[in-house]
Every structure is written in structure tokens, then in C-alpha cells.
Coordinates of C-alpha atoms in Angstrom, one line a residue:
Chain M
X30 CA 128.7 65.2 61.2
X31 CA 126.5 62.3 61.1
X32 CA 125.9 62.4 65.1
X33 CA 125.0 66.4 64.7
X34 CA 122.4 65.2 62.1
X35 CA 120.8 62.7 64.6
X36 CA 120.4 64.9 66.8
X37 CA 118.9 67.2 64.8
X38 CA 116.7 64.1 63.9
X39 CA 115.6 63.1 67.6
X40 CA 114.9 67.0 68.4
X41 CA 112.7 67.0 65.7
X42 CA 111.0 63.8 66.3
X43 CA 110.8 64.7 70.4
X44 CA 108.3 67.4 69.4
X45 CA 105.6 65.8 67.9
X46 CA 105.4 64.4 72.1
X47 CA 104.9 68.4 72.8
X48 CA 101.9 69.0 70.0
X49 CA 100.1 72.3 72.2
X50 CA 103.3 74.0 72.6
X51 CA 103.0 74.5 68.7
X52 CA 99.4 75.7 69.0
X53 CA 100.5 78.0 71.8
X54 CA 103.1 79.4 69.4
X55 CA 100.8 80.4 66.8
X56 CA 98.4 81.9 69.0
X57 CA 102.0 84.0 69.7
X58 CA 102.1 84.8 66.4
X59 CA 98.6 86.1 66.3
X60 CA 99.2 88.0 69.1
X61 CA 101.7 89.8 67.3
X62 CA 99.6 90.2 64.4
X63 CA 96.4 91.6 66.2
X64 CA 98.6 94.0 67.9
X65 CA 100.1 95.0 64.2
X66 CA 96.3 95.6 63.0
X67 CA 94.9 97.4 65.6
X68 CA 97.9 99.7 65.9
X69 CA 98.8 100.4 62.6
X70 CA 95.0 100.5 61.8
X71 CA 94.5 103.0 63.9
X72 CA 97.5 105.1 62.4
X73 CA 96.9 104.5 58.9
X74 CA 93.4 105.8 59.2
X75 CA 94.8 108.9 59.7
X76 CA 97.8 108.8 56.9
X77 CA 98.7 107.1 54.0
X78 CA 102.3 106.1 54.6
X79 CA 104.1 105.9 57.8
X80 CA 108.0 106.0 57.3
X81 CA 107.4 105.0 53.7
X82 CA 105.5 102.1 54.7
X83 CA 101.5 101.6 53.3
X84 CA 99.5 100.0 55.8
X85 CA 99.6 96.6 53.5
X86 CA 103.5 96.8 53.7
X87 CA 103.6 97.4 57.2
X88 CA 101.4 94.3 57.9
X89 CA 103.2 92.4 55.9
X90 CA 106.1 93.4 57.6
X91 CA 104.8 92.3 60.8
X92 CA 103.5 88.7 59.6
X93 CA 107.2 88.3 58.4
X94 CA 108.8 89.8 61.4
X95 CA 105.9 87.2 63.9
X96 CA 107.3 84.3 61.9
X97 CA 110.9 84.7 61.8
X98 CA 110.9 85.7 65.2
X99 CA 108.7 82.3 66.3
X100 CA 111.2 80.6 63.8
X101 CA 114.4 81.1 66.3
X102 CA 113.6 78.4 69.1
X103 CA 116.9 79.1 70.4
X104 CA 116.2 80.6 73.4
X105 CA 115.5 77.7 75.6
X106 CA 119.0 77.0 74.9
X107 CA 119.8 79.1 77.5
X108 CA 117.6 78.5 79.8
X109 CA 118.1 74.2 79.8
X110 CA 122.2 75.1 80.3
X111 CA 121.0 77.8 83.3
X112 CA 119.0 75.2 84.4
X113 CA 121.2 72.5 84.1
X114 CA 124.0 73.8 85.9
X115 CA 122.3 75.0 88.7
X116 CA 120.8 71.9 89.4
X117 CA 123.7 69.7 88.8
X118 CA 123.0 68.0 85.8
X119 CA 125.2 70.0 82.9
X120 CA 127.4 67.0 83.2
X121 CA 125.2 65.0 80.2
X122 CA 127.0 67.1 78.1
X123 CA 130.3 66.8 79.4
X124 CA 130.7 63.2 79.1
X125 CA 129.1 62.7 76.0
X126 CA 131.7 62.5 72.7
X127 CA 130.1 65.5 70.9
X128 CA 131.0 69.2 70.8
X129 CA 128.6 70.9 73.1
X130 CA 128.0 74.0 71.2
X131 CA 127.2 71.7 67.8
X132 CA 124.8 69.6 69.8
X133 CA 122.9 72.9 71.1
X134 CA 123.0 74.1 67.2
X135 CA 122.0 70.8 65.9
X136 CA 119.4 70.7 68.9
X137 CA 117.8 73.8 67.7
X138 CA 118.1 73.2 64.2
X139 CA 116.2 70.1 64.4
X140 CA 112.7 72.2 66.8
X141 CA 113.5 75.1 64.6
X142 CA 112.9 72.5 61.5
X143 CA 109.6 71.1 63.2
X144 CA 108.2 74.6 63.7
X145 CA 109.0 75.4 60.5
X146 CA 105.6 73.7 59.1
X147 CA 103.6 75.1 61.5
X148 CA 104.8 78.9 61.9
X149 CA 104.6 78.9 58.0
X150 CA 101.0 77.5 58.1
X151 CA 100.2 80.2 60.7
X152 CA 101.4 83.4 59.1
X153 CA 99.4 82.4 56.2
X154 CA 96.2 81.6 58.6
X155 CA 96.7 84.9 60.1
X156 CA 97.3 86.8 56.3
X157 CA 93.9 85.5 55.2
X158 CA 92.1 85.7 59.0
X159 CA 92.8 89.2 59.1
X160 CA 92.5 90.5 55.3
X161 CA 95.9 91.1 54.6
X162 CA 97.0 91.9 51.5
X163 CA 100.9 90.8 51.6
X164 CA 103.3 92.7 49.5
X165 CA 106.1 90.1 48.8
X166 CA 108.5 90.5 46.5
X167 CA 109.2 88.7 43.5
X168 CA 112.9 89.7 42.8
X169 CA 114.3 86.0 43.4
X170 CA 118.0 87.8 44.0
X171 CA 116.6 89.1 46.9
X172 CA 114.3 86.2 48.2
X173 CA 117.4 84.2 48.1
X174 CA 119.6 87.0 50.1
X175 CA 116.7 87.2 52.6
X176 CA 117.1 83.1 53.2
X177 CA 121.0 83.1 53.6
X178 CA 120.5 86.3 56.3
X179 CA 117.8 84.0 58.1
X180 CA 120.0 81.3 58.4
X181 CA 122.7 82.8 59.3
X182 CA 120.7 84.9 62.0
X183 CA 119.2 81.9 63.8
X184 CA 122.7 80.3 63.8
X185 CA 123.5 83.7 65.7
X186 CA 120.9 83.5 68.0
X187 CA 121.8 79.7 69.3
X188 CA 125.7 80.8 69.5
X189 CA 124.1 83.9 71.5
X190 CA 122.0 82.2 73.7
X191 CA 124.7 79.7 74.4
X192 CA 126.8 82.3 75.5
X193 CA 124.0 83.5 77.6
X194 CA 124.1 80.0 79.1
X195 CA 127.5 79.9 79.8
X196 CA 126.9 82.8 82.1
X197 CA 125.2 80.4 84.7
X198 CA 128.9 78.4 85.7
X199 CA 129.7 81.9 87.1
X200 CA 126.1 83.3 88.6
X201 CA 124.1 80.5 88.5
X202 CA 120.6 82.2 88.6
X203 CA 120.7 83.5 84.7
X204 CA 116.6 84.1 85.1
X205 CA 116.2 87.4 85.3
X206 CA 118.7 88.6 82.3
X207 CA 117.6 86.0 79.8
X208 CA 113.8 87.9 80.8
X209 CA 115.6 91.7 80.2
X210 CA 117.3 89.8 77.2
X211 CA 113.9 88.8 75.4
X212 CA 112.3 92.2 75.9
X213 CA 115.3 93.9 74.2
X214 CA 115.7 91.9 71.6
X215 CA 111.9 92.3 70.5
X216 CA 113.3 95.4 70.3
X217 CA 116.3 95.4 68.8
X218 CA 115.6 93.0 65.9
X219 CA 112.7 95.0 65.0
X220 CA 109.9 93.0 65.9
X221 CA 108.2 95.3 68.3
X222 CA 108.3 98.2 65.4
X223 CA 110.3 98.5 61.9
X224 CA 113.4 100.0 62.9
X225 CA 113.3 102.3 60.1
X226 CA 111.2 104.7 62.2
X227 CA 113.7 105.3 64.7
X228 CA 116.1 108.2 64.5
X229 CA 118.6 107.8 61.4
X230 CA 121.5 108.1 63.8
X231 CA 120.2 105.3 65.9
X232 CA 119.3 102.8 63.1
X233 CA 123.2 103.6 62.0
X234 CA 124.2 102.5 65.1
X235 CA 122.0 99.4 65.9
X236 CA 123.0 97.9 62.0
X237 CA 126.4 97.8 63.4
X238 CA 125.1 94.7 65.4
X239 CA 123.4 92.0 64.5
X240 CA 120.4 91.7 66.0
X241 CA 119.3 94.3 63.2
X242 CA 120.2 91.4 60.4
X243 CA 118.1 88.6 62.2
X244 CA 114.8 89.7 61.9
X245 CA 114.4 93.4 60.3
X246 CA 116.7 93.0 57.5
X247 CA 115.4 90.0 56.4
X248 CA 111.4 90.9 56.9
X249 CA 112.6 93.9 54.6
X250 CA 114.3 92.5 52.2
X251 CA 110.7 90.2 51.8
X252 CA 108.9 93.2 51.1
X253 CA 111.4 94.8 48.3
X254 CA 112.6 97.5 50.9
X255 CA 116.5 97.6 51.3
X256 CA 118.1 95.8 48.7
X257 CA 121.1 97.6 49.0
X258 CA 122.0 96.1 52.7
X259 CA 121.6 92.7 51.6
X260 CA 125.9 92.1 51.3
X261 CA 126.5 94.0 54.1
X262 CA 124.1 92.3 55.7
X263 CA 125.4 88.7 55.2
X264 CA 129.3 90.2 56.2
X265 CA 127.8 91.0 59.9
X266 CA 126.5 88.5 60.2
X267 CA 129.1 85.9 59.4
X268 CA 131.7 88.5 61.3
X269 CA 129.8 88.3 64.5
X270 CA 129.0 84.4 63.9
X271 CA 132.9 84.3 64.3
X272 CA 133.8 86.1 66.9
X273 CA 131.0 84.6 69.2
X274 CA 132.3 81.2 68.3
X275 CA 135.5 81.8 69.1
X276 CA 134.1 83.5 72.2
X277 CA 132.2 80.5 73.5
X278 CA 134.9 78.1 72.3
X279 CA 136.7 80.3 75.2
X280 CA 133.8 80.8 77.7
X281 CA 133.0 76.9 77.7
X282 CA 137.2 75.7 78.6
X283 CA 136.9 78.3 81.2
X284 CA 133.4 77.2 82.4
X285 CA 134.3 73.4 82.2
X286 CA 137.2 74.2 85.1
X287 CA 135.0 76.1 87.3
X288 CA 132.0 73.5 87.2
X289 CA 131.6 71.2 90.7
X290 CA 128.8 69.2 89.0
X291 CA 126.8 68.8 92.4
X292 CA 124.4 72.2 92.0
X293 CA 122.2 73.4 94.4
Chain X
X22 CA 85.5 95.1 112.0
X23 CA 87.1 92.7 114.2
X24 CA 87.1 90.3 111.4
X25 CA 88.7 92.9 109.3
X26 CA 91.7 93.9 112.2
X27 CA 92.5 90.3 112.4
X28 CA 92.7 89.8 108.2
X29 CA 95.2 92.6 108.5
X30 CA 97.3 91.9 111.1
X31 CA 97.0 88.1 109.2
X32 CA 97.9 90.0 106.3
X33 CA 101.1 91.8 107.9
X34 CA 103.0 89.1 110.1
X35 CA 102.3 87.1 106.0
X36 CA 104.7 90.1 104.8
X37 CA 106.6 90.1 107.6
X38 CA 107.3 86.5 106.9
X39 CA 108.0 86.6 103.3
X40 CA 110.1 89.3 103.7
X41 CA 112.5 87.7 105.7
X42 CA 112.3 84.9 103.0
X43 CA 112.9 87.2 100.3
X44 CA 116.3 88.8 102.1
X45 CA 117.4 85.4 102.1
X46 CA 117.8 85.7 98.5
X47 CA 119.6 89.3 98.0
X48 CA 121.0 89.1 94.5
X49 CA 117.4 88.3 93.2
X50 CA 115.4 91.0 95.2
X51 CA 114.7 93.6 92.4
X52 CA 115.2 91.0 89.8
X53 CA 111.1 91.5 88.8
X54 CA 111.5 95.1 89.2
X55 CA 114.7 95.4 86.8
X56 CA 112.7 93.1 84.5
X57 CA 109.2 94.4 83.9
X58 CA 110.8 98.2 84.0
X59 CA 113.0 96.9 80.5
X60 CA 109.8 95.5 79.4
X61 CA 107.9 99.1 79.9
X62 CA 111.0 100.9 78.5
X63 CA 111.3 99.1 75.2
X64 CA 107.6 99.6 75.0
X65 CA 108.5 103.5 75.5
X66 CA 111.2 103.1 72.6
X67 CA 108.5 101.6 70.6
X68 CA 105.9 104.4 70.6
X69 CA 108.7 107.1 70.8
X70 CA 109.7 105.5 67.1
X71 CA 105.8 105.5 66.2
X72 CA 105.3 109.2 67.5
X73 CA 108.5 110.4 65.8
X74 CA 106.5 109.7 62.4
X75 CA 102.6 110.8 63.8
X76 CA 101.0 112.8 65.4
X77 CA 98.8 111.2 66.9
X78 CA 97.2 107.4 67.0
X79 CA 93.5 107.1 67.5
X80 CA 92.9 110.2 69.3
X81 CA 96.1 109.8 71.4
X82 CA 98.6 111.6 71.7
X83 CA 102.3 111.5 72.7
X84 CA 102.0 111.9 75.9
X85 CA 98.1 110.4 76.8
X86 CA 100.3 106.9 75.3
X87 CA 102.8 107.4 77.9
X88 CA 100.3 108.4 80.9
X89 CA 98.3 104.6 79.4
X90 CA 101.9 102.8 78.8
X91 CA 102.5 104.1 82.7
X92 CA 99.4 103.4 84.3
X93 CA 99.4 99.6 82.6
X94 CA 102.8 99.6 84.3
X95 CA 101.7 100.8 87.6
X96 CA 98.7 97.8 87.5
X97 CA 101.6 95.6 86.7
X98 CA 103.7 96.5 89.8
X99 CA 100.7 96.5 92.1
X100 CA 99.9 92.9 90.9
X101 CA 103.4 91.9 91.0
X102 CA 104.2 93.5 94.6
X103 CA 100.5 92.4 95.7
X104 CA 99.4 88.9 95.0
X105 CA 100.8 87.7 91.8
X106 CA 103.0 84.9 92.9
X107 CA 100.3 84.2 95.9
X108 CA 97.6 83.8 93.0
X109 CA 100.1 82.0 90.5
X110 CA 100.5 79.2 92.4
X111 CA 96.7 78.2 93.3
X112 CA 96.9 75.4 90.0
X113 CA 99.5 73.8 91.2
X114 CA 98.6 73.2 95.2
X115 CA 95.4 71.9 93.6
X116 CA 97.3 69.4 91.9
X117 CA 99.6 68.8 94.4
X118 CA 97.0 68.3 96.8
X119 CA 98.9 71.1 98.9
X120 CA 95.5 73.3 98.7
X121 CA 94.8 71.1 102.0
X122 CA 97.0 72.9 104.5
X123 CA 95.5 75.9 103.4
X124 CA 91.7 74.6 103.9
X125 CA 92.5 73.1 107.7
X126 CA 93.8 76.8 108.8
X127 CA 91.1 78.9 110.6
X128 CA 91.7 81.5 108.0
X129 CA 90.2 81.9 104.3
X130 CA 92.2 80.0 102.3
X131 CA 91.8 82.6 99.5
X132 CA 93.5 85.4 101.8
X133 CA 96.1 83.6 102.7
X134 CA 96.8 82.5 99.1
X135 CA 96.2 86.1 97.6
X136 CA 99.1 87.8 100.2
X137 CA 101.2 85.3 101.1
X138 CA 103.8 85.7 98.2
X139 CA 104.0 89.9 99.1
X140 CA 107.3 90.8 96.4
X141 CA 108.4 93.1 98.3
X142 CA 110.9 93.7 95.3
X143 CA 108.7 94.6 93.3
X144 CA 107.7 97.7 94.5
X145 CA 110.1 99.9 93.1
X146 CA 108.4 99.5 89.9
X147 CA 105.3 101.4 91.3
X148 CA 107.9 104.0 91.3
X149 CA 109.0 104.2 88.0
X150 CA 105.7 103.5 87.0
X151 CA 104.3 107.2 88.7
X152 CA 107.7 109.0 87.1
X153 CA 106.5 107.5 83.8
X154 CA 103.1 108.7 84.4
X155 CA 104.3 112.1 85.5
X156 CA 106.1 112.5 82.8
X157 CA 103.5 111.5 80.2
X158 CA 101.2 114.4 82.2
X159 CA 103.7 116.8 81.6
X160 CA 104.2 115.9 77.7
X161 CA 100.2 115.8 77.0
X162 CA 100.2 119.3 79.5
X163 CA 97.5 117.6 81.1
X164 CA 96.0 119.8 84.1
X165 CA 95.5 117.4 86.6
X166 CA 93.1 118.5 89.5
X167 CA 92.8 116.9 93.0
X168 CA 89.6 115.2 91.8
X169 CA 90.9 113.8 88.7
X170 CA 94.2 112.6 90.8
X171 CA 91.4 111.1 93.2
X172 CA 89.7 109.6 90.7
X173 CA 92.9 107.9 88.5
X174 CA 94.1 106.9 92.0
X175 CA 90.6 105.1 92.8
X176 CA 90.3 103.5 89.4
X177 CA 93.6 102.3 89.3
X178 CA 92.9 100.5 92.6
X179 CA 89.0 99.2 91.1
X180 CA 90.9 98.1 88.0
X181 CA 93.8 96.1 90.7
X182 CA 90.8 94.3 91.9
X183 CA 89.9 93.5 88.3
X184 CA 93.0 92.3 87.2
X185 CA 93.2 90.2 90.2
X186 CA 89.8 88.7 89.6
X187 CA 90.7 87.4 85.9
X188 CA 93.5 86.1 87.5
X189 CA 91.9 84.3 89.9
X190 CA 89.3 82.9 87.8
X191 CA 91.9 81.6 85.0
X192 CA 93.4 80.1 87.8
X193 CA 90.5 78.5 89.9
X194 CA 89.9 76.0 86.2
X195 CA 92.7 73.7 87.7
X196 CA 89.6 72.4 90.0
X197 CA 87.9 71.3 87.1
X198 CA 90.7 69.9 84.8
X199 CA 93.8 68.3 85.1
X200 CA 95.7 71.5 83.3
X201 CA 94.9 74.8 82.6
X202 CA 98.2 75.9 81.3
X203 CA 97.0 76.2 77.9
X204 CA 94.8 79.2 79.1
X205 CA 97.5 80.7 81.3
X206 CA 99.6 81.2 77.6
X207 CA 96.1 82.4 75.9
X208 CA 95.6 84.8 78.6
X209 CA 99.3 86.0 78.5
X210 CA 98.9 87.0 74.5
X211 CA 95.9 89.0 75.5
X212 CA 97.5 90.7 77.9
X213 CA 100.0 91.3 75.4
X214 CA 98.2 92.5 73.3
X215 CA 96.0 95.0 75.9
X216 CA 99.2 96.5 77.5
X217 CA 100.3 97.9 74.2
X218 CA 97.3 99.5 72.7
X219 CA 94.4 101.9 74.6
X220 CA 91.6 99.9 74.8
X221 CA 89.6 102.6 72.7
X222 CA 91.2 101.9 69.4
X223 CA 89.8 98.0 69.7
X224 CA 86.5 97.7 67.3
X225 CA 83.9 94.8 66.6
X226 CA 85.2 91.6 67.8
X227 CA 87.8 92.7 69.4
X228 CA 86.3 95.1 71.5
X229 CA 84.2 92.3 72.4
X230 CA 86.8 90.2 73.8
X231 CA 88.9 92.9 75.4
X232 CA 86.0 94.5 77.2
X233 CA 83.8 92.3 78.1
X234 CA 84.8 88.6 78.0
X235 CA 88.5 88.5 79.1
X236 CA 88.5 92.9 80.0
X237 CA 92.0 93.5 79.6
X238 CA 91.6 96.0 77.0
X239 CA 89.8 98.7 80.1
X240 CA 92.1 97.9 82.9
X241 CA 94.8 100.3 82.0
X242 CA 92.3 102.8 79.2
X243 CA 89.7 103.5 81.5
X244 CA 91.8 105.5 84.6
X245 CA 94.4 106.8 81.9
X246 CA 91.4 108.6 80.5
X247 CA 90.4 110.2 83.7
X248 CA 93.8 111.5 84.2
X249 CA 93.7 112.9 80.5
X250 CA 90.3 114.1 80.7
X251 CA 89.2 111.9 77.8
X252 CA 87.0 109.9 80.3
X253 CA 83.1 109.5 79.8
X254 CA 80.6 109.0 82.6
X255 CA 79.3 106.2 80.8
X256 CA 83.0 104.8 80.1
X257 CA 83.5 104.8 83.7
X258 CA 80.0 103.6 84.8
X259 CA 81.2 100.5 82.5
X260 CA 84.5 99.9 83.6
X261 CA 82.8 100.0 87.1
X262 CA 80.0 97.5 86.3
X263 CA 82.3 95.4 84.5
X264 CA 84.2 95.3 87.8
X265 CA 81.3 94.4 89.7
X266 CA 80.6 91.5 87.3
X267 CA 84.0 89.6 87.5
X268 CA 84.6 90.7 91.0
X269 CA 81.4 88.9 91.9
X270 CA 81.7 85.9 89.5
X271 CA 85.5 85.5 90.9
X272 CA 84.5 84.9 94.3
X273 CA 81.8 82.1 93.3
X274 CA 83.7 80.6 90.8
X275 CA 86.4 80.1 93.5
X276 CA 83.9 78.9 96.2
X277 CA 82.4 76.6 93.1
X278 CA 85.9 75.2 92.9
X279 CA 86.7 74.2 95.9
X280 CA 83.7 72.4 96.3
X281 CA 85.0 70.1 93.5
X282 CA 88.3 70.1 95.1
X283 CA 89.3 66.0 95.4
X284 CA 92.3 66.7 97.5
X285 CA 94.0 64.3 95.6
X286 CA 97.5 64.5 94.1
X287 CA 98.0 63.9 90.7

């Protein structure tokens, strides 16, 4: 354990070398946001609730939604093994003594611990910046649900994003799908909109996976909206954490036989 | 017009060449087609949720979102298919010192930068983009005349030359500083930003920003409302002069540059 907790450590101290890639991401995050007020502005002058949402819990929403979405830094996991293994150099992890899939997890959980700070500091800039009035709740039941289902759900997106990874020791060139892959997760975790307003039958469907638990459930739960998914929520989650596990566990003896180590 | 025969058979044997480059590479063809048409679609899903709940946002309806959502799309394939990747890779031949070769050919350097990366692969999304856009004409029961189609068509291709200018001119800084990536991200969160909402529902500061000092917010608003019949003489007259401005500013800027070009590595 103690070698998964330094290099947690050294991720963590590596980017305080890459100090405007966390300025870049919270001008992301107010990108998000801008997009939330002038949209939603622009809708709620003409209603007062939109899917049982006011325009204060909507923002709100969004602010939430912008920061736990910045908070997953798992998705250059993919990308370094896709890059790695084209080029020849996925070997590091071979012939070091740690499990690769904890170093990946222990990887992202020591960027996703520097961001932390930062994202946190931002979505409060942004709150003030653009007058919002956040509607958080107080229920400390619920808070404390919310925080599990985070952390379960950016362990899901590393084990996710690993298995994206893997993808490259049989196509190489994973580019293009981990692109198609962001744009439907925004999507599907409910950053781009509050799932909510979909169709019911849809929303039944999407909970089933958990891409709805990493980022909507836990925004909602924030804002006092469905307290009633919270359990089920957590049971997904840890289901699917399971099963992908086992899956890469799989994927990774499979991929080690078919690697040649000399890339192209 | 001699001048302009030889830029475009300079222009074709440059496609002719990348194609053959491009078939090289099969699997990866219609990768930025397949990509930027799930990026469009989810956007679709997005304001199909919204509009399943109102009626309308800012004066737009169903269908006038889908005729903007399609014609941002159709700017994005024309850039991608056009000169995208040409322009994308001016920062890095100036640091390279690479910008060079391009200087010694007896051609402008800027031509041959802006088409020698044609995607050829690309250009399936301009397809999907007009089904998107005929589609959003039939939702909003638009009556489209052969003047209005003239006109969309003729904006659209004003506001290509737009989009291409801010491109160009985030990209001609390198000449002056060692990086520019940190504008490169800035201008990819106001893009972001532009390509989801009509630049009419922007007020105050942010119309400010979006139309005037980085104009992403009329590329795509301005022709959709000429196909919707929303359009204002005075809206277009703007986009227009706006085009002028940057179009003109572009090409000094880039002339500017070069003059502090050290054709030096780094």
C-alpha cells in the first residue's frame, strides 16, 4: 500500500511543475458556467421553473456538475497507455513491481488531490463572479451520501479509462474514440444538461449505468433533489466498480501476451 | 487572373498530394468526421431535453436552435475539411524554425500553409451538417426562398473566412512569444461557449467579447438568421463589417509576424 501512496504523493507533487494547466482548467470551468447563465438565463426569463428546477437551482446545479466533472483527471489515463503503447514505451509499467491498474488509480488520485484546491477555489470564484445564489443543502445525511458517490464515481472513471487504454494493444490508434468518448460522457453524466429533463423512459434507462451516478446524482443530491437514489446509487456504483475490475484484471493478462514492446 | 489560375492549380496538386497521404492512413480517414458529428449530436440531445420542457429560448425556437446548432456544424466541417490542420500547425514551424522552407518557395507561404493539410475526411460532416440544417427548416416550417438560400449560403462562406481569420491571428502570436498555447485553450472555451448558444441571447459584457473582440458569438447566429428570417439589415451589415475588420487585421498581423520571424529553433 505504501508504494500506491507514493505515488499518489509524486503525482501530486509533479503538478505544481504544470502550474497553467490548472489555470486553464478553471477557465474550463467558467466556460461551463457562462454557458449555464446565458442559457438558462435566457430560459428562465421566460418561466419560473424548468423541470422543477428555479434558475438558482439550476445554476447551482451546473457549478456542482463544472467541478465534479474537472475533479475526474482520469482521462489522460487513457491517453498516456494509448500513447505509450503505440510508441513503445508501455514497458515502464511492465517491469516495475506494482500492479498497473493501482498505479494508474493512485496516479489519478494523487492530480485529482492537487486539483482539488483549485477546482474548489474556482467554483466558488465563478458563484460570486456571476451572482449566483447556490442552493446547497444542509441535510449532512445526504452531503455525506453525495461524497461516498463522488468517490466511488472517479474511482469508476480511472478503471474506465483504463479499460479504454487497454484498447490500444489491439488497435493502437485509440484517438478518435477516447474524443467520441468525452463528448458522450458530457452527456451521459449530465453535465451538458440535468438529466432530469430528458424523457422518463430514458433517464430509467441511463440510471441503469453509471455514468448517471458520477456526476448527476451526486450534483443533485448537493442541491436536496433525489434523496431517495442515494442507496441505489452507491450499489451501481460499487456493482459496476466490480465488474470493470475484474474486466481489466482480464483485458491487461490478455494485453500483456499480445504486446511486442517495439511500437511504431 | 493568371496569378489566381496558378494559386489554384497550386491549391489542387496540394490536395492531390495530401490525399494520397491521407489514404495511406485508411482506418483514420473519417475519424474527424465520426468525432465532431457525436459532438453535434449530443449537442442535439442537449437542446431536445431543454425543448421538451420550453417552448422556446430567447426567441428561438425548436427548430431555428437546430438550423444554428447545424450551421455552427457546417462552419466546423468547412474549417475542418479546409485549412484547419494547415493553420494549426503555423506555432509550431515557427518554433521549429520549419516556417523556413515555406518562405524560400516562390509561393505565399500563407497559401500554402492554409491548404496544404485539405481533410479530405472531413467532408462528410458538411453532409450531415446540411441534413441537420434541413431538418431544423422543416421543424421551424421555415419557407426558404432562393434568395434567402443565396444569402445563408454566402454568409456561411463570409463567416468561413471569419473563422479562419481568428484562427489565424491566435495563431500568428507564436512570432512574438515563445508559447501561445495558453490562448489556443482560452480560445477553445469561447468557442465552446459560442457553438452552443445563438449569439443573440449574449448581453453586456458578453456581447462585447463574442461580437466584437474574439466574434465567435456571430459566426454561426448571423447566417442562421437569414435562413429563419429573423435577420436584420443592420445585423448583417455588422457581421459584414466585422468581417472586413479581422479579415483585414489577419493579413497584417500575419505579414507583421513574419517580419519578426528569427528563424531560429527553439
Amino acid at each position: 500500500m505504501r508504494k500506491y501512496w507514493e505515488i499518489a504523493k509524486l503525482s501530486f507533487k509533479v503538478q505544481i511543475a504544470y502550474r497553467f494547466d490548472v489555470c486553464m482548467s478553471m477557465v474550463a470551468t467558467a466556460a461551463s458556467i457562462t454557458f449555464a447563465v446565458v442559457l438558462w438565463g435566457a430560459i428562465f426569463g421566460e418561466s419560473e421553473t424548468v423541470g422543477g428546477f428555479t434558475l438558482d437551482q439550476m445554476l447551482t446545479y451546473y457549478v456542482l456538475s463544472a467541478f465534479l466533472a474537472m475533479l475526474d483527471m482520469s482521462g489522460g489515463v487513457s491517453s498516456e497507455i494509448g500513447d505509450r503503447v503505440r510508441n513503445g514505451t508501455f514497458s515502464k509499467y511492465m517491469v516495475v513491481p506494482v500492479n498497473t491498474q493501482g498505479y494508474f488509480i493512485a496516479q489519478s488520485a494523487g492530480v485529482t488531490g492537487f486539483y482539488l484546491t483549485f477546482d474548489l477555489a474556482a467554483a466558488v470564484l465563478w458563484t460570486f463572479l456571476f451572482g449566483i445564489r447556490p442552493t446547497l443543502t444542509g441535510d449532512v445525511a445526504l452531503i455525506f451520501a453525495a461524497l461516498t458517490i463522488i468517490a466511488l464515481g472517479l474511482l469508476f472513471m480511472v478503471q474506465f479509462n483504463y479499460a479504454l487504454g487497454l484498447l490500444a494493444f489491439r488497435f493502437l490508434d485509440i484517438g478518435p474514440v477516447l474524443i467520441i468518448k468525452g463528448n458522450l460522457i458530457a452527456f451521459l453524466t449530465g453535465a451538458l444538461v440535468p438529466l432530469s429533463l430528458l424523457p422518463d423512459w430514458l433517464t430509467a434507462g441511463i440510471r441503469l449505468f453509471p455514468f448517471y451516478h458520477v456526476t448527476y446524482l451526486p450534483a443533485m443530491l448537493l442541491i436536496g433533489k433525489n434523496a431517495g437514489e442515494a442507496a441505489l446509487g452507491i450499489v451501481t456504483l460499487s456493482v459496476w466498480l466490480l465488474f470493470i475490475t475484474a474486466l481489466n484484471t482480464r483485458a491487461y493478462g490478455r494485453a500483456q501476451l499480445r504486446y511486442d514492446g517495439v511500437g511504431i | 487572373m493568371s496569378e489566381i489560375k496558378r494559386n489554384l492549380r497550386f491549391i489542387g496538386t496540394l490536395i492531390s498530394l495530401r490525399a494520397r497521404r491521407l489514404m495511406a492512413f485508411r482506418l483514420s480517414f473519417f475519424a474527424g468526421s465520426i468525432v465532431d458529428s457525436s459532438l453535434f449530436i449530443t449537442w442535439l440531445l442537449m437542446f431536445s431535453a431543454i425543448y421538451g420542457r420550453v417552448d422556446g429560448i430567447g426567441g428561438w425556437s425548436r427548430g431555428e436552435m437546430t438550423i444554428f446548432i447545424g450551421t455552427y456544424s457546417l462552419l466546423n466541417a468547412l474549417n475542418m475539411t479546409l485549412y484547419f490542420f494547415g493553420v494549426i500547425g503555423l506555432p509550431g514551424k515557427i518554433k521549429s524554425g520549419d516556417l523556413d522552407h515555406y518562405l524560400t518557395k516562390p509561393v505565399s507561404p500563407l497559401l500554402r500553409l492554409t491548404f496544404e493539410k485539405v481533410d479530405l475526411g472531413s467532408a462528410p460532416l458538411i453532409l450531415v451538417s446540411v441534413l441537420i440544417i434541413l431538418a431544423g427548416v422543416a421543424e421551424a416550417n421555415v419557407a426558404v426562398t432562393l434568395c434567402t438560400a443565396l444569402g445563408y449560403i454566402a454568409l456561411v462562406l463570409c463567416m468561413c473566412v471569419l473563422y479562419y481569420d481568428l484562427e489565424l491571428i491566435l495563431r500568428t502570436i507564436p512570432f512574438f512569444v515563445i508559447s501561445a498555447s495558453s490562448i489556443e485553450r482560452l480560445e477553445g472555451a469561447a468557442f465552446e461557449v459560442c457553438m452552443r448558444v445563438p449569439g443573440t441571447l449574449f448581453t453586456r459584457g458578453f456581447k462585447i467579447l463574442f461580437y466584437y473582440i474574439a466574434p465567435y458569438g456571430v459566426m454561426a447566429t448571423v447566417p442562421a438568421q437569414v435562413l429563419t428570417g429573423m435577420a436584420t439589415p443592420g445585423g448583417v451589415a455588422q457581421a459584414l463589417g466585422i468581417l472586413i475588420v479581422f479579415t483585414a487585421f489577419s493579413q497584417w498581423f500575419f505579414r507583421f509576424g513574419l517580419k519578426h520571424y528569427k528563424s531560429a529553433s527553439s
